[in-house]
mmCIF file of C-alpha atoms in Angstrom:
data_model
loop_
_atom_site.group_PDB
_atom_site.id
_atom_site.type_symbol
_atom_site.label_atom_id
_atom_site.label_comp_id
_atom_site.label_asym_id
_atom_site.label_seq_id
_atom_site.Cartn_x
_atom_site.Cartn_y
_atom_site.Cartn_z
ATOM 1 C CA MET A 236 15.864 -12.254 10.464
ATOM 2 C CA ASP A 237 16.281 -15.550 9.134
ATOM 3 C CA LEU A 238 15.346 -15.891 5.543
ATOM 4 C CA ALA A 239 13.410 -19.149 6.002
ATOM 5 C CA THR A 240 11.101 -17.265 8.482
ATOM 6 C CA LEU A 241 10.127 -14.878 5.666
ATOM 7 C CA ILE A 242 9.913 -17.294 3.174
ATOM 8 C CA GLY A 243 7.706 -19.680 5.603
ATOM 9 C CA PHE A 244 5.588 -16.806 6.338
ATOM 10 C CA LEU A 245 5.091 -15.297 2.731
ATOM 11 C CA GLY A 246 4.823 -18.741 1.258
ATOM 12 C CA GLY A 247 1.871 -19.493 3.903
ATOM 13 C CA LEU A 248 0.076 -16.236 3.256
ATOM 14 C CA GLY A 249 0.574 -16.566 -0.650
ATOM 15 C CA ILE A 250 -1.003 -20.080 -0.300
ATOM 16 C CA ILE A 251 -3.889 -18.928 1.417
ATOM 17 C CA ILE A 252 -4.513 -16.024 -0.707
ATOM 18 C CA GLY A 253 -4.098 -18.151 -3.634
ATOM 19 C CA ALA A 254 -6.706 -20.706 -2.422
ATOM 20 C CA ILE A 255 -9.171 -18.005 -1.715
ATOM 21 C CA ALA A 256 -8.783 -16.330 -5.317
ATOM 22 C CA THR A 257 -9.313 -19.905 -6.924
ATOM 23 C CA GLY A 258 -12.158 -20.587 -4.915
ATOM 24 C CA GLY A 259 -14.572 -18.161 -5.991
ATOM 25 C CA ASP A 260 -16.377 -15.718 -3.536
ATOM 26 C CA VAL A 261 -13.983 -14.197 -1.092
ATOM 27 C CA MET A 262 -16.949 -13.944 1.526
ATOM 28 C CA LEU A 263 -17.065 -17.585 1.604
ATOM 29 C CA PHE A 264 -13.693 -18.016 3.340
ATOM 30 C CA VAL A 265 -14.689 -14.571 6.162
ATOM 31 C CA ASN A 266 -16.700 -15.939 8.923
ATOM 32 C CA THR A 267 -16.444 -13.486 11.579
ATOM 33 C CA PRO A 268 -17.951 -15.720 14.591
ATOM 34 C CA SER A 269 -15.311 -18.243 13.511
ATOM 35 C CA VAL A 270 -12.200 -16.012 13.395
ATOM 36 C CA LEU A 271 -13.711 -14.649 17.050
ATOM 37 C CA ILE A 272 -13.805 -18.271 18.382
ATOM 38 C CA VAL A 273 -10.671 -19.409 17.077
ATOM 39 C CA ILE A 274 -8.309 -16.208 17.573
ATOM 40 C CA GLY A 275 -10.167 -15.406 20.816
ATOM 41 C CA GLY A 276 -10.390 -18.995 22.384
ATOM 42 C CA THR A 277 -6.581 -19.082 21.429
ATOM 43 C CA PHE A 278 -5.611 -16.268 23.630
ATOM 44 C CA MET A 279 -7.959 -17.100 26.490
ATOM 45 C CA VAL A 280 -7.024 -20.613 26.752
ATOM 46 C CA THR A 281 -3.244 -19.239 26.565
ATOM 47 C CA LEU A 282 -3.893 -17.067 29.257
ATOM 48 C CA MET A 283 -5.390 -19.956 31.398
ATOM 49 C CA GLY A 284 -2.129 -21.772 30.946
ATOM 50 C CA ILE A 285 0.475 -19.202 31.665
ATOM 51 C CA PRO A 286 0.849 -16.207 34.036
ATOM 52 C CA LEU A 287 0.029 -12.962 32.470
ATOM 53 C CA PRO A 288 3.664 -11.482 32.467
ATOM 54 C CA ASP A 289 4.585 -14.695 30.226
ATOM 55 C CA PHE A 290 1.502 -14.206 28.223
ATOM 56 C CA LEU A 291 2.563 -10.512 27.260
ATOM 57 C CA ARG A 292 6.080 -11.259 26.822
ATOM 58 C CA SER A 293 5.072 -13.947 23.909
ATOM 59 C CA PHE A 294 4.331 -11.102 21.921
ATOM 60 C CA GLY A 295 7.739 -9.442 21.839
ATOM 61 C CA VAL A 296 9.242 -13.153 21.521
ATOM 62 C CA ALA A 297 7.280 -13.651 18.357
ATOM 63 C CA LEU A 298 8.141 -10.307 17.115
ATOM 64 C CA LYS A 299 11.957 -11.377 17.412
ATOM 65 C CA ALA A 300 11.102 -14.136 14.684
ATOM 66 C CA PHE A 301 10.946 -11.664 12.194
ATOM 67 C CA ILE A 302 13.067 -8.538 13.207
ATOM 68 C CA ASN A 303 16.187 -9.918 15.069
ATOM 69 C CA LYS A 304 18.998 -11.516 13.386
ATOM 70 C CA ARG A 305 20.064 -15.347 14.494
ATOM 71 C CA GLU A 306 22.256 -15.656 17.564
ATOM 72 C CA ASP A 307 25.441 -17.616 16.744
ATOM 73 C CA PRO A 308 25.426 -20.937 18.748
ATOM 74 C CA THR A 309 29.289 -21.112 19.011
ATOM 75 C CA ILE A 310 29.539 -18.004 21.293
#
């Protein structure tokens, strides 16, 4: 795993959690319909744009960002 990936992911998550914690009521940041529209809409538009096998393979590719070692470009 690339250290920058982990730092970026945890840093982004920390910033979001910090903003929620300092903003007062946590429920102000939780809006189920909005989450469904954004995440569901993203998945559906992606499905419209690429073939289903490529879409399903994308989850494995995203997982590689966190579990695989970087490949040596000189090989």
